[in-house]
Short mmCIF file of C-alpha atoms in Angstrom, two decimals:
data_model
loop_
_atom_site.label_atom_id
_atom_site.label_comp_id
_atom_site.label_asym_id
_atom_site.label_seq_id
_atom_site.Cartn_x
_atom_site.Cartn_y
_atom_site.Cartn_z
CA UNK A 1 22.44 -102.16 159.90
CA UNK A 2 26.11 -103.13 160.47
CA UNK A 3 26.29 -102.95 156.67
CA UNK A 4 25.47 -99.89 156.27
CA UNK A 5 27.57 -98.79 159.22
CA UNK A 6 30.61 -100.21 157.46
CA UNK A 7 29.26 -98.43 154.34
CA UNK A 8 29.52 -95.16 156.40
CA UNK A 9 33.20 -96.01 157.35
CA UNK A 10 34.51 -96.33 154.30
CA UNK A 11 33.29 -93.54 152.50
CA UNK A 12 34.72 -91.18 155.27
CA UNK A 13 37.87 -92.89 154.90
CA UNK A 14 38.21 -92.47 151.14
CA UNK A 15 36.79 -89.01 151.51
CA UNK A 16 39.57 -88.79 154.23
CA UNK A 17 42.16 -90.39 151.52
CA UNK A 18 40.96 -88.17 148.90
CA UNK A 19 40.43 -84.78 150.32
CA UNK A 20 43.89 -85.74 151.22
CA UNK A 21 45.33 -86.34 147.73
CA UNK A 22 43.67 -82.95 146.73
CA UNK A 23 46.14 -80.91 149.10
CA UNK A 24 49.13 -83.42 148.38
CA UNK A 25 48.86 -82.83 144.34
CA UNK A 26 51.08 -80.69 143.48
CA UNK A 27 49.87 -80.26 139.79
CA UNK A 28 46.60 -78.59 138.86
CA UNK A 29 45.58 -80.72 135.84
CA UNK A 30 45.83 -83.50 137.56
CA UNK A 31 44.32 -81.73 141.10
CA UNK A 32 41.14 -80.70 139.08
CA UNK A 33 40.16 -84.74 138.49
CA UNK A 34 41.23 -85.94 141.78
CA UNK A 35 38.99 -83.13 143.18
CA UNK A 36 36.35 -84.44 141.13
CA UNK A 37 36.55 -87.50 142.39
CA UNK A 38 36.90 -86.22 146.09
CA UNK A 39 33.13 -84.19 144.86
CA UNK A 40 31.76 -87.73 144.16
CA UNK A 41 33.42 -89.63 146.99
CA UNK A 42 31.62 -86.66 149.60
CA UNK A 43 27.88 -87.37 147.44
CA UNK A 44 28.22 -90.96 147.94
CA UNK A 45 29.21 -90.19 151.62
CA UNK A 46 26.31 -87.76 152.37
CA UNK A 47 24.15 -90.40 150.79
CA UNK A 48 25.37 -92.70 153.59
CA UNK A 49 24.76 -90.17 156.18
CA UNK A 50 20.95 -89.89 154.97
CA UNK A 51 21.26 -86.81 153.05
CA UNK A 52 20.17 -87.58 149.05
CA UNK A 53 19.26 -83.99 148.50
CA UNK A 54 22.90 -82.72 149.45
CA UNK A 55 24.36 -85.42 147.80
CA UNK A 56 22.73 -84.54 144.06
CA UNK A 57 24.08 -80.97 144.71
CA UNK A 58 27.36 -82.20 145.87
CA UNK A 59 27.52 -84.56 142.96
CA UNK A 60 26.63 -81.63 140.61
CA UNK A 61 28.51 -78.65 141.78
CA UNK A 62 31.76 -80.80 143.40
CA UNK A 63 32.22 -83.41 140.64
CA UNK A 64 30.73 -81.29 137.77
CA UNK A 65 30.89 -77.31 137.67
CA UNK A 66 33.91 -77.20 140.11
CA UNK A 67 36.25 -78.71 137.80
CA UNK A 68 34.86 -77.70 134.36
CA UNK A 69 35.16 -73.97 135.71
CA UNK A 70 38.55 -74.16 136.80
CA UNK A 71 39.97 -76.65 134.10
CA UNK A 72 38.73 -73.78 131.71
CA UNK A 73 40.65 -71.32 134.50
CA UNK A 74 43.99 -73.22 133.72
CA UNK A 75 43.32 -73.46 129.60
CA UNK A 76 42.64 -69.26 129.84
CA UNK A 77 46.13 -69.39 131.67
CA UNK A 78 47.80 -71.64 129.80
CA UNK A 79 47.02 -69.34 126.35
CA UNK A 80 48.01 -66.30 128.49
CA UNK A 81 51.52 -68.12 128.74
CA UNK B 1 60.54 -67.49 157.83
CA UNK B 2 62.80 -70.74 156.83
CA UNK B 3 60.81 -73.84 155.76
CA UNK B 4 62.51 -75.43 159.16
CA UNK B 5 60.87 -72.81 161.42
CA UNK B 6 57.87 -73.13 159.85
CA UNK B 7 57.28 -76.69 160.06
CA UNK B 8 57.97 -76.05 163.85
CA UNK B 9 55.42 -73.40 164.42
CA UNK B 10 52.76 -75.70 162.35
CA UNK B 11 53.99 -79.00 164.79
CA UNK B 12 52.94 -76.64 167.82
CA UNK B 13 49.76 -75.00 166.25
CA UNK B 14 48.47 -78.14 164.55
CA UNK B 15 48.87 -79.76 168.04
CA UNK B 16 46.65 -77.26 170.11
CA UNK B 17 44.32 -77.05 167.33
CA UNK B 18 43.80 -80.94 167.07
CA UNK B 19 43.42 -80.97 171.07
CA UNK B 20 41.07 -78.59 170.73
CA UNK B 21 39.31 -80.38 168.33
CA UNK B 22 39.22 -83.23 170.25
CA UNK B 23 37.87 -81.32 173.48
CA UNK B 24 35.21 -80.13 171.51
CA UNK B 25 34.27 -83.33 169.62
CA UNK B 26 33.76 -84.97 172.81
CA UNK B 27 31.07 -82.29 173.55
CA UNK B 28 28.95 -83.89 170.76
CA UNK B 29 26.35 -86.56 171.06
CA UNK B 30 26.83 -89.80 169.85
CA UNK B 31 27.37 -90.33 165.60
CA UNK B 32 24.16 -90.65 163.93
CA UNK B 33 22.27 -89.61 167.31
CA UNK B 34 19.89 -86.48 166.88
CA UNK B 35 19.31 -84.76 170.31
CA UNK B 36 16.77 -81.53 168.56
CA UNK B 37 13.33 -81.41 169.10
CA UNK B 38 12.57 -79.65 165.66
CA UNK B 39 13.49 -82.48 162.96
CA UNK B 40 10.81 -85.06 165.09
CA UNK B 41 8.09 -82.26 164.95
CA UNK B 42 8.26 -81.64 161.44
CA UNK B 43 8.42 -84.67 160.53
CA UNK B 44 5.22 -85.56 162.05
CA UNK B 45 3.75 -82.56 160.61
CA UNK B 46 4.60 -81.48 157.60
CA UNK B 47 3.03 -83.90 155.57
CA UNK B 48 -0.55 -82.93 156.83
CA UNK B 49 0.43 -78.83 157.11
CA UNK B 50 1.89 -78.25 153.33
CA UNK B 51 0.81 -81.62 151.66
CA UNK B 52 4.69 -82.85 150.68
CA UNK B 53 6.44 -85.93 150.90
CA UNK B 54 9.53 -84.65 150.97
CA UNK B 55 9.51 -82.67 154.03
CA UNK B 56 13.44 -81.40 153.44
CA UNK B 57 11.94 -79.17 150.98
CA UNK B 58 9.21 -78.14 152.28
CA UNK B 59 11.66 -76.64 155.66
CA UNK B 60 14.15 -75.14 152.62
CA UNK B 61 10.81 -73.31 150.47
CA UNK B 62 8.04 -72.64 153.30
CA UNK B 63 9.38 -73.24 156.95
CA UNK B 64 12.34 -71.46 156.43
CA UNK B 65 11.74 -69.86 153.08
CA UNK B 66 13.06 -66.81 154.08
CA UNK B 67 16.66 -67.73 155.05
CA UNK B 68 16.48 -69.74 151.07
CA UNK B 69 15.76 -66.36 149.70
CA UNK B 70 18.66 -64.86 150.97
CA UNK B 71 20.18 -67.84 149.94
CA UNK B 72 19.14 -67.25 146.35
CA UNK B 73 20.46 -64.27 146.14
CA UNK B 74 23.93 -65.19 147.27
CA UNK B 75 24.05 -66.88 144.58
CA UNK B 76 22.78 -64.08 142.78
CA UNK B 77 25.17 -61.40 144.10
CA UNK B 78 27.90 -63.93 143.14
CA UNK B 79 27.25 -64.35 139.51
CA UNK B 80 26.60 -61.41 139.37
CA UNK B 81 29.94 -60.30 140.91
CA UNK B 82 31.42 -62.97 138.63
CA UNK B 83 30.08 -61.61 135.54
CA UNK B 84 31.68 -57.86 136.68
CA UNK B 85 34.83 -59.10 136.90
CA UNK B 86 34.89 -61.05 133.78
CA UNK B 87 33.11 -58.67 131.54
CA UNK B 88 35.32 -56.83 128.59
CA UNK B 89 34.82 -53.26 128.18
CA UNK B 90 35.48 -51.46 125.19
CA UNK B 91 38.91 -49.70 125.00
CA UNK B 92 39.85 -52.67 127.97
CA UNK B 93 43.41 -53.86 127.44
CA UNK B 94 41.91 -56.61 126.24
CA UNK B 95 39.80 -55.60 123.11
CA UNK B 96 42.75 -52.65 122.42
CA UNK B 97 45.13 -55.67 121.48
CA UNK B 98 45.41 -56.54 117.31
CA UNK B 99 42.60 -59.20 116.35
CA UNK B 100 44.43 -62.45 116.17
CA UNK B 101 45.01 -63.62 112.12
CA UNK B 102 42.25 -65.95 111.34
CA UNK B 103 42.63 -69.61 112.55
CA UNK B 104 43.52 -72.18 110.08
CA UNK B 105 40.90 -74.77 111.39
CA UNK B 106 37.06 -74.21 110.76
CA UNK B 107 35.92 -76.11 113.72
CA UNK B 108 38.18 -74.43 116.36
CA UNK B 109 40.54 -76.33 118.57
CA UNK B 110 38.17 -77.78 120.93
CA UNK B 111 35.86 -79.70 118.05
CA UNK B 112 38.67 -80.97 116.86
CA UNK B 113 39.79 -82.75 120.26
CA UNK B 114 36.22 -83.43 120.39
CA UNK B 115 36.76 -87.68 120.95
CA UNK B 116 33.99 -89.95 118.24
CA UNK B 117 33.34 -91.51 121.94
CA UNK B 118 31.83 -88.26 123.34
CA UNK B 119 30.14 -86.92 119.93
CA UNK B 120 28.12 -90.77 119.76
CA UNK B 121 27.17 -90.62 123.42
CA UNK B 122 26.46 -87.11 123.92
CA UNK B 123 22.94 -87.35 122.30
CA UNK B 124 21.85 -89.44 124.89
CA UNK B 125 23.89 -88.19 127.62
CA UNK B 126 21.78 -84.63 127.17
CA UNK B 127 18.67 -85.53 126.55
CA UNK B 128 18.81 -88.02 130.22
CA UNK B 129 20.55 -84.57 132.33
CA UNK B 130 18.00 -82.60 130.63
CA UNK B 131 15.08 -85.03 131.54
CA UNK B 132 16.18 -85.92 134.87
CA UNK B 133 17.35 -82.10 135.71
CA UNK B 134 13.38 -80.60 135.05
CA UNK B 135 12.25 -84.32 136.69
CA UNK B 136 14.20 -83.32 139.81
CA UNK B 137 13.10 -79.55 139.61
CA UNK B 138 9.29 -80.62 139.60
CA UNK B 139 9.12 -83.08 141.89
CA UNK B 140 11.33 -81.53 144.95
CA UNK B 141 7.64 -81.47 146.99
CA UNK B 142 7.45 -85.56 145.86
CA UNK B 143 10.75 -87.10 146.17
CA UNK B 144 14.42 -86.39 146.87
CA UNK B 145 15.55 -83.53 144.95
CA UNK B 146 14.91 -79.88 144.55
CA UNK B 147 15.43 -76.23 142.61
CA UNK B 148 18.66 -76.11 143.97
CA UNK B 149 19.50 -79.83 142.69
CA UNK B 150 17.89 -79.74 139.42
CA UNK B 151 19.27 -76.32 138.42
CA UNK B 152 22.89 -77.99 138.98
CA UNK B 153 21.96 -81.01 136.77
CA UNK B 154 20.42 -79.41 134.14
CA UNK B 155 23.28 -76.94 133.54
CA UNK B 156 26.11 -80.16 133.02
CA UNK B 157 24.04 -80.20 129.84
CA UNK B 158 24.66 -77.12 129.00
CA UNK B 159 28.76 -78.39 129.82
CA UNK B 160 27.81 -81.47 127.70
CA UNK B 161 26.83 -79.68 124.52
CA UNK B 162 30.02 -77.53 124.90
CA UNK B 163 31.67 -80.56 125.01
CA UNK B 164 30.18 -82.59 122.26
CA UNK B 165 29.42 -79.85 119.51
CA UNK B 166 31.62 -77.33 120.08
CA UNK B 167 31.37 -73.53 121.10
CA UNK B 168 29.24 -72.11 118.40
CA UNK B 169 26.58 -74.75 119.35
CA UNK B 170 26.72 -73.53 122.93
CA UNK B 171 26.56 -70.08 122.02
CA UNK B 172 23.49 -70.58 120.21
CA UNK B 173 21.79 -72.42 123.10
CA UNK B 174 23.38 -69.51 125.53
CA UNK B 175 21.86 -66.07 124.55
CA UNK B 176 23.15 -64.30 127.53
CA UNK B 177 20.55 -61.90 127.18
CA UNK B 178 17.85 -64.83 127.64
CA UNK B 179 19.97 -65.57 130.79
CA UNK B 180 20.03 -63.00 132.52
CA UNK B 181 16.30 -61.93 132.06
CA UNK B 182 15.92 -65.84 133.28
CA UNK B 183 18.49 -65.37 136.36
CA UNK B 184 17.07 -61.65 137.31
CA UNK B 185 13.21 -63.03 136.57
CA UNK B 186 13.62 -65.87 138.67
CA UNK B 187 15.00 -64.40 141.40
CA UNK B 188 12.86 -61.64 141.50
CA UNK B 189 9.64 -64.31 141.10
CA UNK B 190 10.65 -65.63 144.69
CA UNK B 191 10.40 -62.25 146.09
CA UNK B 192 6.89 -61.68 144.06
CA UNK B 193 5.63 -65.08 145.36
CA UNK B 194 6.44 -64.07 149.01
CA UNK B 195 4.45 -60.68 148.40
CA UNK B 196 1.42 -63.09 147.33
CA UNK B 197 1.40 -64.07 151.15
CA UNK B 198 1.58 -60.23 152.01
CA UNK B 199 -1.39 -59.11 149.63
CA UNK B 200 -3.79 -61.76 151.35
CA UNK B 201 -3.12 -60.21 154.80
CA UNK B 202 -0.90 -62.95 155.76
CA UNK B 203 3.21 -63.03 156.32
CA UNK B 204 5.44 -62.71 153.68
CA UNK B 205 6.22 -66.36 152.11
CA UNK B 206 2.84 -67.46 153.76
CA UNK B 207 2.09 -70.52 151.51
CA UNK B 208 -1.51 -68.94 150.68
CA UNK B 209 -2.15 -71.37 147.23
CA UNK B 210 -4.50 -74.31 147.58
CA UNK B 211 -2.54 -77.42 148.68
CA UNK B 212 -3.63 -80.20 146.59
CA UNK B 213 -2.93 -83.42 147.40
CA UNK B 214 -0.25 -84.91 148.73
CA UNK B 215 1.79 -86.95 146.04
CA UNK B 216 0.19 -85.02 143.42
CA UNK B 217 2.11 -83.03 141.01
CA UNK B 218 0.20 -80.29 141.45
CA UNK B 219 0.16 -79.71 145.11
CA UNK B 220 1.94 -78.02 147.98
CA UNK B 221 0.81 -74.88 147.24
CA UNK B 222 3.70 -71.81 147.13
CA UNK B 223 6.28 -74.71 147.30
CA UNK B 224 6.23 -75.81 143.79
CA UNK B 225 6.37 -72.80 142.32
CA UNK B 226 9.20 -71.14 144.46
CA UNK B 227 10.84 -74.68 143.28
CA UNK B 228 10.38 -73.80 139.74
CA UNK B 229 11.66 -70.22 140.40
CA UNK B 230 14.68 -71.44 141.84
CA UNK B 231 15.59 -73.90 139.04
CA UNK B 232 15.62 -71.49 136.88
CA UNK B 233 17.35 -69.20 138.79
CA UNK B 234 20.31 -71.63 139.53
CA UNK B 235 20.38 -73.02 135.62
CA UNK B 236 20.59 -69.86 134.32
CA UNK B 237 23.16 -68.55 136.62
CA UNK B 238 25.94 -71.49 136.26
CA UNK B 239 25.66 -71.18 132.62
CA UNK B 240 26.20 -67.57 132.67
CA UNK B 241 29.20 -68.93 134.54
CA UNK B 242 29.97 -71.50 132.21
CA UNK B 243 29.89 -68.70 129.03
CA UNK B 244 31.93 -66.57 130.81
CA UNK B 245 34.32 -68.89 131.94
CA UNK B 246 34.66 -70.97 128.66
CA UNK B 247 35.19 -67.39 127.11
CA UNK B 248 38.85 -67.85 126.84
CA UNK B 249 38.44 -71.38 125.35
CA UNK B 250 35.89 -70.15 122.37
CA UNK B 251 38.30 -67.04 120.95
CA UNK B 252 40.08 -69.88 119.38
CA UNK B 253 37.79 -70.21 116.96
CA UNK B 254 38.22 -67.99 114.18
CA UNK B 255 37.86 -63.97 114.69
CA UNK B 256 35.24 -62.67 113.89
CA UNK B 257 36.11 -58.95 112.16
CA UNK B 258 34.10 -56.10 113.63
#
């Protein structure tokens, strides 16, 4: 049980780290990845937190759709430009 | 307002709202502790009342089916809204402008970037989302999973084959008409499901079908098939999303002259 408790800890701290590094990138290229990986980081946490249902969403829509959606957002831009 | 000023009216807000925070989290009980009464009781029954194992779904698509609908069409209205904003009209700015001269590439910039890594893989890669999406859409009453879930997976292989074979390939796996009958079907299957509950004298969403039993495919009654409805409904509305938003990407291929 202690395992899994430090399992727990973790994940909120990287989620902590990287929800962080999503507001502290200034660029959006390189925002879209690190908020995929902050979508992942928050599956694997709401796995921890006995929740594999919202974590197959979370993987899905946060580590998947969010940033194919907006990468293609910044490409539309960038031809605008 | 300076940056300096601002930094100082954040120090004092972020203060009182962290305090606050703090007040309140102390309110809670303990991490990992649940105080409610409901989560015991349906644990205990659920299994023998609907005939699922996975009693998460059977609270989203019977217990509190309704509250899902409206969920639904959230997403619904969203897409939907989506799609309104995206769409071109004719005579829009947009289709007023002089076709672009002919690209010199066939393929179209984004099968040309396309990396030997992700055309070898991708095969694979779409046939397992594909398999594991509809796996995860029919056995929400079973296992962990879910319409909601499966829809999600199965439409990053819709991404993939963008990905791998290039726009014209999506396109031809896309019809938006097929979509949206698909979306607006699905969605309006939950409603007609409900009404089954509603012709048989019961409530609306009443889960009226025989139950089966549990651990069997077929079984759990209205569940299975609001399940289905709904992973449908969510595949075909994120890849409407996805052809509208990889619109902009796909005009680089070359124009086709009205």
């Amino acid at each position: 049980m202690t395992g899994f408790r430090i399992f727990q800890g973790v994940t909120l701290a990287l989620v902590a780290l990287t929800g962080a590094a999503v507001v502290f990138t200034r660029d959006p290229k390189r925002q879209v990845f690190i908020a995929g990986i902050y979508g992942a980081l928050q599956g694997i946490l709401y796995f921890s937190l006995h929740s594999p249902d919202v974590a197959l969403s979370e993987i899905a829509v946060g580590s998947i759709a969010l940033p194919a959606l907006v990468l293609a957002t910044l490409a539309k831009l960038e031809k605008v430009k | 307002m300076n940056s300096a000023s601002r930094h100082i009216f954040f120090a004092i807000f972020g203060a009182a709202l962290l305090a606050f925070l703090g007040w309140g989290m102390r309110g809670l009980s303990p991490f990992g502790h649940y105080p409610g009464p409901y989560g015991d009781i349906l644990n205990a029954v659920a299994s023998n009342e609907r005939h699922v194992q996975n009693v998460v779904t059977a609270v989203v698509f019977d217990y509190r089916g309704f509250d899902t609908l409206g969920e639904e069409f959230i997403l619904f209205a969203s897409v939907t809204g989506v799609l309104l904003l995206l769409r071109k009209e004719k005579g829009s700015e947009d289709e007023r402008c002089a076709p672009e001269p002919p690209h010199e590439k066939t393929a179209g910039v984004i099968d040309a970037a396309t990396e030997d890594v992700t055309r070898v893989f991708s095969p694979g890669i779409i046939g397992t989302i594909l398999i594991f999406g509809v796996y995860m859409v029919l056995t929400g009453h079973l296992s962990v999973g879910g319409g909601f879930q499966g829809g999600a997976i199965l439409s990053a292989a819709w991404l993939m084959i963008f990905l791998a074979y290039g726009s014209e390939a999506f396109h031809s796996v896309s019809r938006q008409s097929i979509l949206e009958w698909a979306e607006a079907g699905a969605a309006g299957s939950y409603v007609l499901i409900g009404c089954v509950g509603l012709i048989c004298g019961r409530a609306f969403l009443t889960n009226v079908l025989p139950l089966g039993q549990t651990g069997d495919l077929l079984s759990s009654g209205t569940i299975l098939l609001i399940d289905c409805a709904v992973g449908v409904e969510v595949t075909a509305a994120f890849v409407l999303l996805l052809v509208h938003f990889l619109k902009p990407l796909e005009e680089e291929t070359p124009v086709r002259t009205p």
